[in-house]
Amino acid sequence: MGEAQSVNGHGSAREREGWVTGTLVLFCLGSTVVTVVAGLIQVSFGEYSMTFVEAWKAVFNPAVVFNLNAWSAFLFGAELPEMSTGSIVIWNLRLPRVFVGIITGATLAISGAIFQAVTRNELASPFVLGVSSGAGFAVLATLVVFSGLAPFLPLIAAAGGTIAFVIVYTIAWKGGTNPVRLVLAGVIVNMVFQSLQQGLFFFADDLGVVQTAIAWITGSLTGTGWGEVRIAVLPAAVAIVIALAGARQLNVLMLGESTARSLGMRVERVRFFLSAVAILAASVAIAVAGVVSFFGLVVPHIVRNTVGGDYRRLMVGCLFAGPALMVTADVGARLALGGTQMPVGVVTGLIGGPYFLYLMRKQQSMGEL
Amino acid sequence: MARTQQDTNRERERITDDNGVAIDSALVGDGLELSYPTSEETVVDCARLDIPEEAVTALVGPNGSGKSTLLKALSNHLTPDTGSVQIHGEDLDTFDQKELARELGVLSQENDSLSSISVEDLVYHGRYPHRGFFDGVSEADHQAVERAIELAGIEDLRDTELGQLSGGQKQLAWIAMVLAQDTDVLLLDEPTTFLDVHHQFRVLETIRQLNEEKGVTVAVILHDISQAARFADYLVAMRDGELYDWGPPEEVVTEQLLADVFGVEATVTYEPELQVLPKRALSESRP
């Protein structure tokens, strides 16, 4: 009897929060602290000089935080209400960039994590599977050739990413797909789209356009504002909610295709649906920040090494770690070189690349998850 | 050979044992021709296959004789070129994937993946077909998992990660996952291959226990003909993608079968119990 009870107790504990571990909670708290600190540093520095205290007071200024008019200005583009210069600098110029960083960090991390499960390949990411280069090409083509369509950039990016991924999937499809073929097809499509991108530069006659385009291809948060937050926040929320709800599906997918099928999963359909979510997530980030390299690949790795491979934990971990790393990297991109701002993609590439090499050296087996 | 011909000539819905008592079939394969999408060649051609209800049927045959292919068709992992498979008299096509997974549990041959998952988490995945997209773990799920873990005898391993288990323990964990699926029919593809003798018996005893206590129908591919002969209620012997013979082991297992199907010279003794003693390989060139 006592045994039965303890078994039941175990079961109900599991039902509530069996997968939430202390490590995960600590990891998320730590990530949140990093995000907040990096964000505060980001808003404190810049051409309009403020002390830390002034900047932080402006961030937590109740006249803004609890002002509905201000929020409707931020989120719906209404008229900005009267406020102090400090508050305007913080709330209208510097903070939205942090928010964009949070959104892109979370979506890219989640996108990478989904792609890694869907292809059962540790090396998969929106970048490897062609999504980034497809979206990048679409964006570049818009900037260089069809500049009239600029307001629709996010949509165009998503369309380009989807087209590239569908091409990859079609090439890889042969009565079903497998991880290796998917990644191979991704690499090929990637190369084609990158060549197309480079080719497009020859058609750009304006140096400014080229610079914007390069910033886009390397991934940059420079100059992002509430407009970008408005564009990104809804699709990002949708993608994140579905991704979190789909974590159990991803866990079952990780058991292998035939097991997942035996358990009653319509594998191709689930795979395609979750891929669509991952494309949406990646496109959100690409539309507002461009192609931030290595991010979608490395962040899920860091999280996996810390909280384990269970996707319920992994997804939550990515949701916190992605913003922390993106905001931190953007602090480096904006402030490291003093006067000049670098694209954040340069920073993530410079840090992410070597870290990934280190992972490869440390782990004996790499590739198959 | 004559026997299979007779079987196909009999009334389709009913097969009988030697005493003329009708046997219900849990799974029936009818006029199956199977091939893989990547090649034109027909791998399996089987007029009629019966997996009798509430019995353990072992599929035996040499490598490449089409056992696994046949099992894939029975479990809807492979769509037959012609013919159909019925479970409890209903066509497999009429089930949606999750409905089918509540009727039919399948354990495939290669389960190499994943090392960082705990045994208990793995077994909980067996409840997938019973849970909706947003459903949490129900009491029924919890009980099914406990039963499965107990039946497989891996209570002490429940929090261990899969990567730390031996091959035999891993196989028991996977079997527990399929047991948690709580199906009436179970298909297992070589569950004992590559296991040490101790774990081979643990696996077979688990299957037998499941069959006797719950009346679960089991079809299992076994590599070892002598093991299959002792263990199963019925044998299905395959050769070159065709059904060579079908029936209770005492009737199916003969020295002729071992020569024809497996290409070995062997002695078969029937008393006190069926025993197969393989002696040497017959030359390949034999017709």
XYZ file of C-alpha atoms in Angstrom, chain B:
287
model
C 5.054 -26.576 -49.346
C 1.820 -28.408 -49.889
C 0.542 -27.010 -46.671
C 0.754 -23.384 -47.722
C -1.029 -24.196 -50.930
C -3.788 -25.785 -48.913
C -3.970 -22.759 -46.685
C -4.491 -20.414 -49.545
C -7.134 -22.662 -51.006
C -9.089 -22.734 -47.813
C -11.809 -20.305 -46.977
C -10.230 -16.888 -46.692
C -11.518 -15.763 -43.326
C -10.857 -18.949 -41.387
C -7.903 -21.174 -40.899
C -8.030 -24.327 -38.833
C -5.517 -26.307 -36.897
C -5.088 -30.017 -37.413
C -8.055 -30.916 -35.232
C -10.266 -28.822 -37.392
C -10.722 -26.144 -34.712
C -10.976 -22.695 -36.205
C -8.227 -20.249 -35.312
C -8.889 -16.549 -35.378
C -6.174 -14.459 -36.897
C -5.253 -11.142 -35.360
C -3.320 -10.120 -38.434
C -3.836 -11.338 -41.965
C -1.690 -10.513 -44.956
C -3.510 -11.171 -48.184
C -1.830 -11.453 -51.571
C 1.102 -9.334 -50.503
C 3.719 -8.236 -52.994
C 6.282 -5.989 -51.387
C 9.115 -3.901 -52.747
C 11.063 -0.876 -51.565
C 10.577 2.515 -53.208
C 14.234 2.595 -54.184
C 14.087 -0.514 -56.378
C 11.718 -2.251 -58.735
C 12.453 -5.720 -57.491
C 9.752 -7.546 -55.550
C 11.258 -8.540 -52.222
C 8.369 -10.487 -50.768
C 5.598 -12.348 -52.540
C 3.237 -13.981 -50.114
C -0.238 -15.237 -50.962
C -1.543 -15.454 -47.434
C -0.063 -14.917 -43.999
C -1.854 -15.437 -40.713
C -0.763 -14.293 -37.293
C -3.113 -16.255 -34.980
C -4.873 -14.417 -32.189
C -3.472 -14.693 -28.662
C -0.514 -16.783 -29.766
C 3.181 -16.206 -30.285
C 4.220 -16.551 -33.910
C 7.885 -16.586 -34.808
C 9.067 -15.570 -38.263
C 12.207 -17.438 -39.191
C 14.391 -17.595 -42.235
C 17.900 -16.791 -43.387
C 19.220 -13.262 -43.874
C 17.517 -11.514 -46.754
C 14.555 -13.870 -46.856
C 12.147 -10.962 -46.413
C 11.138 -11.377 -42.755
C 11.733 -7.758 -41.819
C 10.120 -6.558 -45.032
C 7.059 -8.638 -44.283
C 6.931 -7.252 -40.753
C 7.171 -3.708 -42.127
C 4.148 -4.362 -44.313
C 2.216 -5.859 -41.401
C 2.935 -2.738 -39.348
C 2.071 -0.268 -42.119
C 5.662 0.970 -42.400
C 5.698 -0.227 -45.981
C 2.778 0.045 -48.375
C 2.294 -3.192 -50.311
C 2.412 -3.036 -54.122
C -0.546 -5.375 -54.175
C -2.626 -7.022 -51.510
C -3.712 -5.822 -48.114
C -3.203 -6.360 -44.409
C -6.086 -6.688 -41.991
C -5.942 -6.386 -38.244
C -8.895 -8.016 -36.474
C -10.613 -8.106 -39.858
C -10.211 -4.429 -40.665
C -7.947 -3.070 -43.330
C -4.848 -1.245 -42.043
C -5.602 1.640 -44.408
C -8.826 2.411 -42.586
C -6.952 3.319 -39.414
C -5.340 6.666 -38.871
C -1.801 6.476 -37.618
C -2.593 6.965 -33.936
C -5.550 4.579 -33.953
C -3.303 1.950 -35.430
C -0.637 2.618 -32.820
C -3.209 1.856 -30.134
C -3.906 -1.537 -31.752
C -0.473 -2.525 -32.920
C 2.874 -2.069 -31.212
C 6.050 -2.349 -33.226
C 9.654 -2.571 -32.164
C 12.019 -2.074 -35.072
C 15.419 -3.578 -35.377
C 17.630 -0.555 -35.089
C 17.131 1.566 -32.019
C 20.578 3.053 -31.823
C 19.523 6.635 -31.281
C 19.514 8.794 -28.210
C 21.629 8.247 -25.182
C 20.674 11.124 -22.937
C 17.117 10.017 -22.185
C 16.160 8.229 -18.988
C 14.528 4.802 -19.179
C 11.372 6.120 -17.585
C 11.102 9.002 -20.061
C 11.556 6.538 -22.897
C 8.791 4.297 -21.587
C 6.499 7.326 -21.246
C 6.938 7.920 -24.978
C 5.073 4.630 -25.431
C 1.973 6.524 -24.349
C 2.211 8.863 -27.338
C -0.719 7.349 -29.270
C -2.941 7.679 -26.209
C -2.266 11.364 -25.692
C -3.505 14.379 -27.609
C -1.267 17.265 -28.645
C -1.868 19.257 -25.476
C -2.672 16.411 -23.064
C -0.652 15.951 -19.924
C 0.178 12.614 -18.335
C -3.012 10.914 -17.144
C -3.402 8.333 -14.425
C -3.923 5.669 -17.104
C -0.641 6.652 -18.737
C 1.105 6.461 -15.422
C -0.274 3.003 -14.639
C 0.533 1.637 -18.076
C 4.121 2.823 -17.704
C 4.437 1.245 -14.259
C 3.044 -2.053 -15.562
C 5.381 -2.021 -18.538
C 8.446 -1.297 -16.430
C 7.483 -4.036 -14.003
C 6.785 -6.560 -16.746
C 10.119 -5.889 -18.389
C 11.759 -6.154 -14.972
C 13.673 -2.889 -15.191
C 12.422 -1.116 -12.068
C 15.978 -0.572 -10.884
C 16.960 1.105 -14.153
C 14.163 3.618 -14.425
C 16.271 6.728 -13.782
C 19.319 5.508 -15.644
C 20.155 7.141 -18.945
C 19.929 4.942 -21.998
C 23.545 5.569 -22.932
C 24.758 3.909 -19.742
C 22.900 0.635 -20.296
C 24.191 -2.593 -21.801
C 22.706 -3.802 -25.070
C 20.399 -6.209 -23.260
C 19.171 -3.645 -20.769
C 18.587 -1.190 -23.591
C 16.495 -3.751 -25.451
C 14.404 -4.357 -22.332
C 13.880 -0.606 -22.013
C 12.683 -0.370 -25.614
C 10.413 -3.358 -25.062
C 8.970 -1.641 -22.002
C 8.233 1.363 -24.206
C 6.283 -0.806 -26.656
C 4.499 -2.511 -23.755
C 3.404 0.872 -22.421
C 1.664 1.360 -25.745
C -0.827 -1.179 -24.395
C -1.721 -2.864 -27.684
C -3.386 -6.198 -28.416
C -0.891 -7.040 -31.116
C 2.868 -6.741 -30.876
C 5.410 -7.040 -33.675
C 9.065 -7.393 -32.744
C 11.936 -7.403 -35.209
C 14.820 -9.505 -33.902
C 14.561 -8.445 -30.261
C 17.122 -11.001 -29.124
C 19.832 -10.613 -31.736
C 23.154 -9.391 -30.344
C 22.055 -10.011 -26.748
C 23.792 -12.290 -24.280
C 21.929 -15.472 -23.375
C 20.672 -14.101 -20.078
C 19.051 -11.118 -21.737
C 17.754 -13.211 -24.619
C 15.797 -15.219 -22.092
C 14.664 -12.120 -20.207
C 13.265 -10.731 -23.444
C 11.575 -13.974 -24.466
C 10.149 -14.540 -20.992
C 8.730 -11.029 -20.977
C 7.050 -11.699 -24.299
C 5.714 -15.045 -23.118
C 4.406 -13.579 -19.895
C 2.673 -10.794 -21.785
C 1.068 -13.324 -24.078
C -0.115 -15.598 -21.285
C -1.344 -12.955 -18.860
C -2.839 -10.425 -21.236
C -3.581 -12.563 -24.256
C -1.464 -10.314 -26.439
C -0.826 -11.552 -29.963
C 2.867 -11.521 -30.748
C 4.710 -11.848 -34.021
C 8.437 -11.919 -33.523
C 11.349 -12.326 -35.885
C 13.890 -14.640 -34.343
C 17.319 -15.270 -35.725
C 17.855 -18.589 -34.007
C 15.703 -21.407 -35.366
C 16.245 -23.675 -32.371
C 15.201 -20.873 -30.025
C 12.179 -20.139 -32.175
C 11.209 -23.812 -32.261
C 11.169 -24.046 -28.478
C 9.598 -20.678 -27.831
C 6.841 -20.020 -30.361
C 3.322 -21.447 -30.743
C 3.532 -21.080 -34.508
C 6.378 -20.738 -36.933
C 6.412 -18.938 -40.240
C 9.385 -20.002 -42.308
C 10.447 -17.674 -45.115
C 12.737 -18.355 -48.045
C 13.625 -15.977 -50.867
C 10.702 -13.701 -50.100
C 8.171 -16.484 -50.103
C 6.368 -18.353 -47.396
C 8.011 -21.764 -47.177
C 5.864 -23.257 -44.455
C 3.534 -22.316 -41.657
C 2.302 -24.124 -38.546
C 3.162 -25.369 -35.073
C 6.906 -25.921 -34.602
C 6.574 -29.719 -34.283
C 5.210 -29.862 -37.803
C 7.205 -27.143 -39.459
C 10.663 -27.909 -38.143
C 12.093 -30.824 -40.077
C 15.530 -31.745 -41.298
C 14.253 -31.014 -44.778
C 13.275 -27.457 -43.766
C 16.640 -26.795 -42.217
C 18.312 -27.946 -45.410
C 15.970 -26.101 -47.774
C 15.556 -22.852 -45.882
C 18.661 -22.427 -43.828
C 21.090 -24.488 -45.864
C 22.313 -26.519 -42.910
C 22.438 -30.184 -42.212
C 20.833 -30.762 -38.845
C 19.245 -33.381 -36.686
C 15.822 -32.690 -35.276
C 14.560 -34.644 -32.271
C 10.914 -34.469 -31.249
C 11.025 -36.373 -27.953
C 11.037 -35.463 -25.135
C 10.846 -32.019 -26.655
C 11.568 -30.407 -29.973
C 15.259 -29.858 -30.405
C 17.276 -28.672 -33.348
C 20.935 -29.515 -33.591
C 22.613 -27.890 -36.600
C 25.705 -29.741 -37.779
C 27.274 -28.200 -40.829
C 26.578 -25.858 -43.681
C 25.444 -27.361 -46.944
C 27.230 -26.113 -50.038
C 25.799 -22.953 -51.616
C 25.464 -24.384 -55.105
C 22.694 -26.733 -54.046
C 19.527 -26.052 -56.087
